Amino acid sequence: MTDVISRVSRQPKHFLSDKVSHFTESVIREMTRQAMLYGAVNLAQGFPDFPAPAEIKAAARAAIDADVNQYAITWGAKSLRNAIARQMGLWQGIDVDPEKEITVCCGSTEAMISTLLAVCNAGDEAVIFEPFYENYGPDSILSGAKPRFVKLRPPASGNGEWTFDEKELRAAFDRHTKAIILNTPNNPTGKVFTRAELELIRDLCLEFDVLAITDEIYEHILYDGTQHISMASLEGMRERTVTINGMSKTYSVTGWRVGWAVAPETITNAIRKVHDFLTVGAPAPLQEAGAAALSLPAEYYAKLARGYRERRDRLIPALENAGFKCFHPRGAYYVMTDISRFGFPDDVSFTKYLVKEIGVAAVPGSSFYRNARDGSQQVRFAFCKKLETLDAAAEKLARLQPR
Ligand code: GLN
């Protein structure tokens, strides 16, 4: 060994892959670190600061006490897969075979990347609506897919809907298109795709033989009478849809890391292979608690949505009074805002000022766009927080000076 050291003395080479040079660490999670650094109210990263339901915490403890402490079946505990299949039937009328069509992963984050790794070849294209949840960018790079972005345009008045241009969407599809990534209810815009919009996307998927990968993690967080429609429930889409979901948002357990992908058998087999070698499996006792969570009564979901509506309606007026233009979300728990009234050159300098001088952390809009300038006058706030937390943020935001 010593001999080798004396013979071979050179600087280590540049060991990094090209892939990692094409994306940065998550801005959302960086903002949480900044919030901690400055002691700011964290309205950046989307995780609840209130307790998870007592029943499911008890179910997790019971599973650990019963020694469910070794690997679950790699593609998911049977009890959880059965519960997922049952609820998809109940909520969306989708018939799912729990033995062949479900892969439980470490969060929907892993379900998404395992799916992309399972279906994409280098050169394949993935259509993505923009602004997009920031993970989809690195996910595409890591899986070799080339993203084709289609703009979601903000409403002229804060209370209107985000829309897309049908021609622009069509133009993004061609013979290289492998998949479209859809997130409804949407992060960061709060858009809930309508049946007509989904049918339009469906028709393109059929025409161009494209797979829909739909992230439906906010499916129960809906406002103003909107309805969540799963792409897989549309005629013709069951065989060409991967539906991604998880426990994080519905049961307020973002740190448990239990999510899943539901797909036709052949695609599921491919996702299961990737998942197996990436992570082996999601936490076994928490999967048992997941089965209990999915058995909560309907009233649980109504209460969840009511609670979020109250939080939304608490934060938006505070933001508007402080000078933000708010795009009112119809689902999920974020509000995208326009910051042009504050006269900052860009969203990053604004959020830095906000976290350091005002004491509120938010996410710069540019992290949801391919070109930073597209989001340079937008900032996202998360309202999955206690009313006290939102009030504390409101008090601080009142010190902002629109120019
Ligand atoms: N989905 C959450 C957000 O957009 C957090 C995701 C995460 O940090 N994994 O803030």
Short mmCIF file of C-alpha atoms and ligand atoms in Angstrom, two decimals:
data_model
loop_
_atom_site.label_atom_id
_atom_site.label_comp_id
_atom_site.label_asym_id
_atom_site.label_seq_id
_atom_site.Cartn_x
_atom_site.Cartn_y
_atom_site.Cartn_z
CA MET A 1 0.00 0.00 0.00
CA THR A 2 2.74 2.43 1.01
CA ASP A 3 4.53 1.48 -2.16
CA VAL A 4 1.50 2.42 -4.25
CA ILE A 5 1.23 5.73 -2.46
CA SER A 6 4.83 6.63 -3.21
CA ARG A 7 4.64 5.45 -6.83
CA VAL A 8 1.31 6.95 -7.74
CA SER A 9 1.06 10.45 -6.44
CA ARG A 10 -1.34 12.44 -8.51
CA GLN A 11 -4.39 14.59 -8.06
CA PRO A 12 -7.62 12.60 -8.10
CA LYS A 13 -9.40 13.00 -11.40
CA HIS A 14 -12.72 14.71 -11.84
CA PHE A 15 -14.93 11.86 -10.67
CA LEU A 16 -18.38 13.34 -11.27
CA SER A 17 -20.87 12.22 -13.88
CA ASP A 18 -21.97 14.68 -16.56
CA LYS A 19 -25.54 14.19 -15.42
CA VAL A 20 -25.08 15.88 -12.06
CA SER A 21 -23.65 19.02 -13.63
CA HIS A 22 -27.01 19.67 -15.28
CA PHE A 23 -29.06 20.33 -12.17
CA THR A 24 -28.70 21.90 -8.75
CA GLU A 25 -29.88 20.77 -5.35
CA SER A 26 -33.53 21.43 -4.63
CA VAL A 27 -34.26 25.13 -4.14
CA ILE A 28 -37.36 24.20 -2.13
CA ARG A 29 -35.33 22.25 0.41
CA GLU A 30 -32.60 24.91 0.43
CA MET A 31 -35.24 27.47 1.44
CA THR A 32 -36.13 25.31 4.45
CA ARG A 33 -32.49 25.41 5.52
CA GLN A 34 -32.50 29.20 5.09
CA ALA A 35 -35.68 29.46 7.16
CA MET A 36 -33.90 27.59 9.95
CA LEU A 37 -30.78 29.73 9.60
CA TYR A 38 -32.68 33.01 9.95
CA GLY A 39 -35.40 31.74 12.28
CA ALA A 40 -38.00 32.66 9.67
CA VAL A 41 -41.55 31.33 9.34
CA ASN A 42 -41.24 28.54 6.78
CA LEU A 43 -43.85 28.87 4.03
CA ALA A 44 -41.36 27.43 1.54
CA GLN A 45 -41.29 23.64 1.62
CA GLY A 46 -44.67 21.95 1.45
CA PHE A 47 -44.87 19.97 4.65
CA PRO A 48 -47.49 20.33 7.40
CA ASP A 49 -46.39 21.74 10.76
CA PHE A 50 -49.39 20.19 12.51
CA PRO A 51 -49.76 16.62 13.82
CA ALA A 52 -50.60 13.60 11.67
CA PRO A 53 -53.87 11.76 12.52
CA ALA A 54 -53.64 9.91 15.84
CA GLU A 55 -55.09 6.70 14.35
CA ILE A 56 -52.34 6.27 11.83
CA LYS A 57 -49.57 7.11 14.29
CA ALA A 58 -51.04 4.40 16.55
CA ALA A 59 -51.07 2.00 13.60
CA ALA A 60 -47.37 2.69 12.96
CA ARG A 61 -46.49 2.11 16.60
CA ALA A 62 -48.54 -1.08 16.67
CA ALA A 63 -46.75 -2.37 13.56
CA ILE A 64 -43.33 -1.74 15.12
CA ASP A 65 -44.44 -3.40 18.37
CA ALA A 66 -45.71 -6.36 16.39
CA ASP A 67 -42.22 -6.59 14.88
CA VAL A 68 -43.06 -5.59 11.36
CA ASN A 69 -39.45 -4.47 11.27
CA GLN A 70 -37.93 -6.38 8.36
CA TYR A 71 -38.24 -5.83 4.64
CA ALA A 72 -41.73 -5.77 3.25
CA ILE A 73 -42.26 -7.47 -0.12
CA THR A 74 -40.14 -5.28 -2.37
CA TRP A 75 -43.10 -3.94 -4.36
CA GLY A 76 -45.15 -3.27 -1.24
CA ALA A 77 -46.91 -4.87 1.73
CA LYS A 78 -49.99 -6.77 0.64
CA SER A 79 -52.24 -4.95 3.11
CA LEU A 80 -51.25 -1.57 1.65
CA ARG A 81 -51.54 -2.69 -1.98
CA ASN A 82 -55.00 -4.09 -1.26
CA ALA A 83 -56.03 -0.81 0.36
CA ILE A 84 -54.71 1.25 -2.57
CA ALA A 85 -56.58 -0.90 -5.09
CA ARG A 86 -59.79 -0.75 -3.05
CA GLN A 87 -59.67 3.05 -2.73
CA MET A 88 -58.83 3.66 -6.38
CA GLY A 89 -61.94 1.68 -7.22
CA LEU A 90 -64.00 3.66 -4.75
CA TRP A 91 -62.70 7.14 -5.56
CA GLN A 92 -62.06 6.97 -9.29
CA GLY A 93 -63.84 3.83 -10.46
CA ILE A 94 -60.49 2.38 -11.58
CA ASP A 95 -60.15 -1.38 -11.34
CA VAL A 96 -56.64 -2.24 -10.11
CA ASP A 97 -55.03 -5.63 -9.54
CA PRO A 98 -53.07 -5.23 -6.29
CA GLU A 99 -50.87 -8.22 -7.14
CA LYS A 100 -49.76 -7.06 -10.56
CA GLU A 101 -50.27 -3.34 -10.93
CA ILE A 102 -48.93 -1.56 -7.86
CA THR A 103 -45.41 -0.68 -6.77
CA VAL A 104 -44.99 0.90 -3.34
CA CYS A 105 -41.95 3.18 -3.27
CA CYS A 106 -40.08 5.52 -0.92
CA GLY A 107 -42.45 8.40 -1.53
CA SER A 108 -44.04 9.47 -4.76
CA THR A 109 -40.68 11.09 -5.54
CA GLU A 110 -39.16 7.64 -5.94
CA ALA A 111 -42.26 6.38 -7.75
CA MET A 112 -41.80 9.15 -10.34
CA ILE A 113 -38.09 8.59 -10.97
CA SER A 114 -38.45 4.80 -10.95
CA THR A 115 -41.20 5.15 -13.54
CA LEU A 116 -39.13 7.43 -15.77
CA LEU A 117 -36.09 5.17 -15.48
CA ALA A 118 -38.32 2.21 -16.34
CA VAL A 119 -39.79 3.72 -19.49
CA CYS A 120 -37.33 6.23 -20.99
CA ASN A 121 -34.49 5.70 -23.40
CA ALA A 122 -31.95 8.40 -24.20
CA GLY A 123 -33.52 10.66 -26.77
CA ASP A 124 -37.09 10.06 -25.68
CA GLU A 125 -39.04 13.21 -24.99
CA ALA A 126 -41.31 13.97 -22.07
CA VAL A 127 -43.91 16.72 -22.28
CA ILE A 128 -44.10 18.74 -19.06
CA PHE A 129 -46.39 21.64 -18.20
CA GLU A 130 -44.49 24.68 -16.97
CA PRO A 131 -44.31 25.94 -14.21
CA PHE A 132 -43.59 22.42 -12.96
CA TYR A 133 -42.76 20.81 -9.65
CA GLU A 134 -39.00 21.15 -9.59
CA ASN A 135 -38.23 17.41 -9.33
CA TYR A 136 -39.42 16.75 -12.88
CA GLY A 137 -36.41 18.61 -14.31
CA PRO A 138 -33.69 16.47 -12.64
CA ASP A 139 -35.92 13.39 -13.05
CA SER A 140 -35.83 13.89 -16.81
CA ILE A 141 -32.08 14.42 -16.86
CA LEU A 142 -31.40 11.34 -14.73
CA SER A 143 -33.66 9.16 -16.86
CA GLY A 144 -32.28 10.45 -20.15
CA ALA A 145 -35.58 11.99 -21.25
CA LYS A 146 -35.58 15.33 -22.97
CA PRO A 147 -38.22 17.63 -21.49
CA ARG A 148 -40.56 19.52 -23.86
CA PHE A 149 -42.16 22.31 -21.88
CA VAL A 150 -45.67 23.60 -22.48
CA LYS A 151 -46.67 26.82 -20.75
CA LEU A 152 -49.43 27.11 -18.21
CA ARG A 153 -50.44 30.77 -18.40
CA PRO A 154 -51.53 32.63 -15.29
CA PRO A 155 -55.02 34.11 -15.24
CA ALA A 156 -55.36 37.84 -15.88
CA SER A 157 -57.31 38.25 -12.66
CA GLY A 158 -56.08 36.45 -9.56
CA ASN A 159 -59.30 34.49 -9.30
CA GLY A 160 -59.23 33.01 -12.82
CA GLU A 161 -57.76 29.74 -14.04
CA TRP A 162 -54.31 28.84 -15.34
CA THR A 163 -54.71 27.71 -18.93
CA PHE A 164 -52.64 26.20 -21.74
CA ASP A 165 -52.75 26.70 -25.44
CA GLU A 166 -54.06 23.67 -27.29
CA LYS A 167 -51.86 24.32 -30.33
CA GLU A 168 -48.75 24.69 -28.20
CA LEU A 169 -49.53 21.39 -26.49
CA ARG A 170 -50.07 19.61 -29.79
CA ALA A 171 -46.81 21.04 -31.14
CA ALA A 172 -44.92 19.46 -28.22
CA PHE A 173 -45.96 15.96 -29.32
CA ASP A 174 -44.05 14.14 -32.05
CA ARG A 175 -42.64 10.71 -32.80
CA HIS A 176 -39.98 11.10 -30.08
CA THR A 177 -42.55 11.73 -27.36
CA LYS A 178 -42.55 8.88 -24.86
CA ALA A 179 -44.56 10.40 -22.04
CA ILE A 180 -46.40 13.37 -20.67
CA ILE A 181 -45.94 14.22 -17.01
CA LEU A 182 -49.09 15.65 -15.53
CA ASN A 183 -49.61 16.93 -12.00
CA THR A 184 -53.19 17.53 -10.96
CA PRO A 185 -54.05 19.15 -8.57
CA ASN A 186 -50.98 21.08 -9.58
CA ASN A 187 -47.92 22.22 -7.68
CA PRO A 188 -47.11 25.17 -7.82
CA THR A 189 -50.15 26.73 -9.55
CA GLY A 190 -53.03 25.04 -7.71
CA LYS A 191 -54.62 24.27 -11.08
CA VAL A 192 -57.02 21.32 -11.15
CA PHE A 193 -57.22 19.99 -14.70
CA THR A 194 -60.79 19.78 -15.98
CA ARG A 195 -62.30 16.79 -17.73
CA ALA A 196 -62.21 18.66 -21.05
CA GLU A 197 -58.50 19.41 -20.63
CA LEU A 198 -57.75 15.82 -19.65
CA GLU A 199 -59.68 14.56 -22.67
CA LEU A 200 -57.64 16.79 -24.92
CA ILE A 201 -54.43 15.37 -23.44
CA ARG A 202 -55.90 11.86 -23.72
CA ASP A 203 -56.58 12.34 -27.42
CA LEU A 204 -52.96 13.41 -28.01
CA CYS A 205 -51.66 10.45 -26.01
CA LEU A 206 -53.73 8.10 -28.20
CA GLU A 207 -52.80 9.81 -31.45
CA PHE A 208 -49.06 9.87 -30.72
CA ASP A 209 -48.96 6.64 -28.71
CA VAL A 210 -47.75 8.35 -25.55
CA LEU A 211 -47.76 7.29 -21.90
CA ALA A 212 -49.33 9.60 -19.28
CA ILE A 213 -47.50 9.74 -15.97
CA THR A 214 -49.78 11.53 -13.55
CA ASP A 215 -48.75 12.78 -10.17
CA GLU A 216 -51.98 12.95 -8.14
CA ILE A 217 -50.49 13.44 -4.69
CA TYR A 218 -52.88 16.34 -3.87
CA GLU A 219 -56.01 14.50 -5.03
CA HIS A 220 -57.95 15.16 -1.82
CA ILE A 221 -56.94 18.79 -1.37
CA LEU A 222 -59.57 20.61 -3.43
CA TYR A 223 -61.47 23.90 -3.14
CA ASP A 224 -64.38 25.77 -4.65
CA GLY A 225 -66.26 22.61 -5.65
CA THR A 226 -63.53 21.38 -8.02
CA GLN A 227 -63.31 17.68 -8.67
CA HIS A 228 -60.22 15.55 -9.11
CA ILE A 229 -60.29 13.31 -12.15
CA SER A 230 -57.68 10.58 -12.58
CA MET A 231 -56.30 10.30 -16.09
CA ALA A 232 -56.50 6.49 -15.82
CA SER A 233 -60.28 6.73 -15.41
CA LEU A 234 -60.69 8.18 -18.91
CA GLU A 235 -61.70 5.81 -21.65
CA GLY A 236 -58.62 4.57 -23.51
CA MET A 237 -56.13 5.67 -20.85
CA ARG A 238 -56.08 2.78 -18.40
CA GLU A 239 -53.48 0.91 -20.51
CA ARG A 240 -51.30 3.97 -21.01
CA THR A 241 -51.25 5.69 -17.63
CA VAL A 242 -49.00 5.47 -14.60
CA THR A 243 -50.79 6.99 -11.61
CA ILE A 244 -48.53 8.22 -8.85
CA ASN A 245 -49.71 8.99 -5.37
CA GLY A 246 -48.67 8.61 -1.75
CA MET A 247 -49.37 9.15 1.92
CA SER A 248 -47.40 12.38 2.39
CA LYS A 249 -49.97 15.03 1.63
CA THR A 250 -53.25 13.21 2.28
CA TYR A 251 -52.21 12.00 5.73
CA SER A 252 -49.71 14.75 6.65
CA VAL A 253 -46.73 12.39 6.91
CA THR A 254 -44.22 13.76 4.40
CA GLY A 255 -41.31 12.27 6.35
CA TRP A 256 -42.61 8.70 6.21
CA ARG A 257 -41.69 8.27 2.58
CA VAL A 258 -44.48 6.00 1.43
CA GLY A 259 -45.75 6.50 -2.12
CA TRP A 260 -46.81 4.30 -5.01
CA ALA A 261 -47.12 3.90 -8.75
CA VAL A 262 -50.14 2.17 -10.29
CA ALA A 263 -49.64 0.97 -13.86
CA PRO A 264 -50.54 -1.86 -16.25
CA GLU A 265 -48.72 -5.11 -15.55
CA THR A 266 -45.88 -4.83 -18.09
CA ILE A 267 -45.00 -1.31 -17.01
CA THR A 268 -45.36 -2.28 -13.35
CA ASN A 269 -42.88 -5.12 -13.85
CA ALA A 270 -40.35 -2.63 -15.19
CA ILE A 271 -40.99 -0.12 -12.40
CA ARG A 272 -40.66 -2.89 -9.82
CA LYS A 273 -37.24 -3.87 -11.18
CA VAL A 274 -35.91 -0.32 -10.98
CA HIS A 275 -37.45 0.22 -7.56
CA ASP A 276 -36.02 -3.03 -6.23
CA PHE A 277 -32.45 -2.10 -7.08
CA LEU A 278 -32.80 1.55 -6.10
CA THR A 279 -34.29 1.16 -2.64
CA VAL A 280 -35.49 -2.47 -2.11
CA GLY A 281 -38.58 -1.22 -0.37
CA ALA A 282 -40.39 1.46 1.58
CA PRO A 283 -40.46 1.36 5.41
CA ALA A 284 -42.38 -1.80 6.36
CA PRO A 285 -44.20 -0.64 9.53
CA LEU A 286 -45.22 2.60 7.86
CA GLN A 287 -46.75 0.66 5.01
CA GLU A 288 -48.96 -1.12 7.54
CA ALA A 289 -49.95 2.28 8.89
CA GLY A 290 -50.67 3.24 5.28
CA ALA A 291 -53.23 0.45 5.05
CA ALA A 292 -54.88 1.87 8.18
CA ALA A 293 -54.75 5.40 6.77
CA LEU A 294 -56.48 4.36 3.56
CA SER A 295 -59.25 2.88 5.70
CA LEU A 296 -60.15 6.20 7.36
CA PRO A 297 -63.79 7.22 6.84
CA ALA A 298 -64.88 9.63 4.07
CA GLU A 299 -65.31 12.37 6.69
CA TYR A 300 -61.53 12.44 7.15
CA TYR A 301 -61.03 13.70 3.59
CA ALA A 302 -63.81 16.27 3.81
CA LYS A 303 -62.24 17.63 6.99
CA LEU A 304 -58.80 17.68 5.40
CA ALA A 305 -60.05 19.80 2.50
CA ARG A 306 -62.01 22.10 4.84
CA GLY A 307 -58.92 22.66 6.95
CA TYR A 308 -56.88 23.60 3.91
CA ARG A 309 -59.59 25.90 2.62
CA GLU A 310 -59.52 27.75 5.90
CA ARG A 311 -55.72 28.05 5.70
CA ARG A 312 -55.84 29.20 2.08
CA ASP A 313 -58.43 31.82 2.93
CA ARG A 314 -56.29 33.01 5.85
CA LEU A 315 -53.06 33.37 3.90
CA ILE A 316 -54.31 34.91 0.66
CA PRO A 317 -55.78 38.11 2.18
CA ALA A 318 -52.58 38.55 4.21
CA LEU A 319 -50.50 38.27 1.04
CA GLU A 320 -52.82 40.58 -0.88
CA ASN A 321 -52.75 43.18 1.89
CA ALA A 322 -48.96 43.03 1.84
CA GLY A 323 -48.91 43.81 -1.91
CA PHE A 324 -48.75 40.41 -3.62
CA LYS A 325 -50.99 39.50 -6.50
CA CYS A 326 -52.25 36.01 -5.69
CA PHE A 327 -53.34 33.36 -8.17
CA HIS A 328 -56.05 31.60 -6.17
CA PRO A 329 -55.43 27.84 -6.11
CA ARG A 330 -58.30 25.38 -6.77
CA GLY A 331 -56.34 22.51 -5.26
CA ALA A 332 -53.07 21.53 -3.51
CA TYR A 333 -51.67 23.76 -0.77
CA TYR A 334 -49.61 26.44 -2.46
CA VAL A 335 -50.31 29.90 -3.71
CA MET A 336 -48.31 31.32 -6.60
CA THR A 337 -47.96 35.07 -6.40
CA ASP A 338 -46.80 37.91 -8.59
CA ILE A 339 -44.25 40.17 -6.90
CA SER A 340 -43.94 42.94 -9.49
CA ARG A 341 -45.41 45.53 -7.12
CA PHE A 342 -42.30 45.29 -4.92
CA GLY A 343 -39.89 46.42 -7.62
CA PHE A 344 -37.24 43.74 -7.08
CA PRO A 345 -35.06 42.75 -10.05
CA ASP A 346 -35.88 39.06 -9.56
CA ASP A 347 -37.50 36.41 -7.41
CA VAL A 348 -34.24 35.19 -5.88
CA SER A 349 -33.22 38.60 -4.50
CA PHE A 350 -36.79 39.04 -3.27
CA THR A 351 -36.94 35.70 -1.42
CA LYS A 352 -33.51 36.38 0.09
CA TYR A 353 -34.76 39.72 1.39
CA LEU A 354 -37.99 38.09 2.57
CA VAL A 355 -36.31 35.34 4.56
CA LYS A 356 -33.57 37.52 6.06
CA GLU A 357 -35.17 40.90 6.64
CA ILE A 358 -38.89 40.10 6.89
CA GLY A 359 -38.63 36.62 8.43
CA VAL A 360 -40.73 34.58 6.00
CA ALA A 361 -39.36 31.84 3.74
CA ALA A 362 -40.96 31.23 0.33
CA VAL A 363 -39.82 29.57 -2.88
CA PRO A 364 -38.50 31.68 -5.78
CA GLY A 365 -40.71 31.22 -8.83
CA SER A 366 -37.77 30.56 -11.13
CA SER A 367 -37.25 27.13 -9.59
CA PHE A 368 -40.45 26.03 -11.37
CA TYR A 369 -39.31 27.13 -14.83
CA ARG A 370 -36.62 26.06 -17.24
CA ASN A 371 -35.61 29.68 -17.93
CA ALA A 372 -35.17 31.58 -14.70
CA ARG A 373 -36.52 34.78 -16.23
CA ASP A 374 -39.96 33.20 -16.74
CA GLY A 375 -40.42 32.96 -12.98
CA SER A 376 -38.49 36.05 -12.05
CA GLN A 377 -41.55 37.94 -10.79
CA GLN A 378 -43.22 34.97 -9.10
CA VAL A 379 -42.91 33.49 -5.64
CA ARG A 380 -44.65 30.44 -4.16
CA PHE A 381 -46.01 30.23 -0.60
CA ALA A 382 -47.11 26.99 1.07
CA PHE A 383 -50.06 27.15 3.45
CA CYS A 384 -49.97 23.63 4.87
CA LYS A 385 -49.34 25.23 8.23
CA LYS A 386 -51.17 25.90 11.50
CA LEU A 387 -53.32 29.02 11.50
CA GLU A 388 -50.96 30.46 14.15
CA THR A 389 -48.04 29.95 11.77
CA LEU A 390 -49.92 31.70 8.97
CA ASP A 391 -50.85 34.55 11.34
CA ALA A 392 -47.22 34.90 12.42
CA ALA A 393 -46.24 35.10 8.73
CA ALA A 394 -49.01 37.67 8.08
CA GLU A 395 -47.70 39.90 10.86
CA LYS A 396 -44.22 39.84 9.36
CA LEU A 397 -45.45 40.31 5.78
CA ALA A 398 -47.31 43.45 6.84
CA ARG A 399 -43.88 45.11 7.11
CA LEU A 400 -43.27 44.75 3.37
CA GLN A 401 -43.37 47.96 1.39
CA PRO A 402 -44.85 47.79 -2.12
CA ARG A 403 -43.26 50.43 -4.35
N1 GLN B 1 -43.77 18.84 -2.55
C1 GLN B 1 -43.24 19.73 -1.57
C2 GLN B 1 -43.01 21.10 -2.14
O1 GLN B 1 -43.22 21.33 -3.31
C3 GLN B 1 -41.97 19.24 -0.96
C4 GLN B 1 -41.32 18.20 -1.69
C5 GLN B 1 -40.05 17.77 -1.10
O2 GLN B 1 -39.31 18.57 -0.55
N2 GLN B 1 -39.78 16.52 -1.30
O3 GLN B 1 -42.64 21.97 -1.40
#
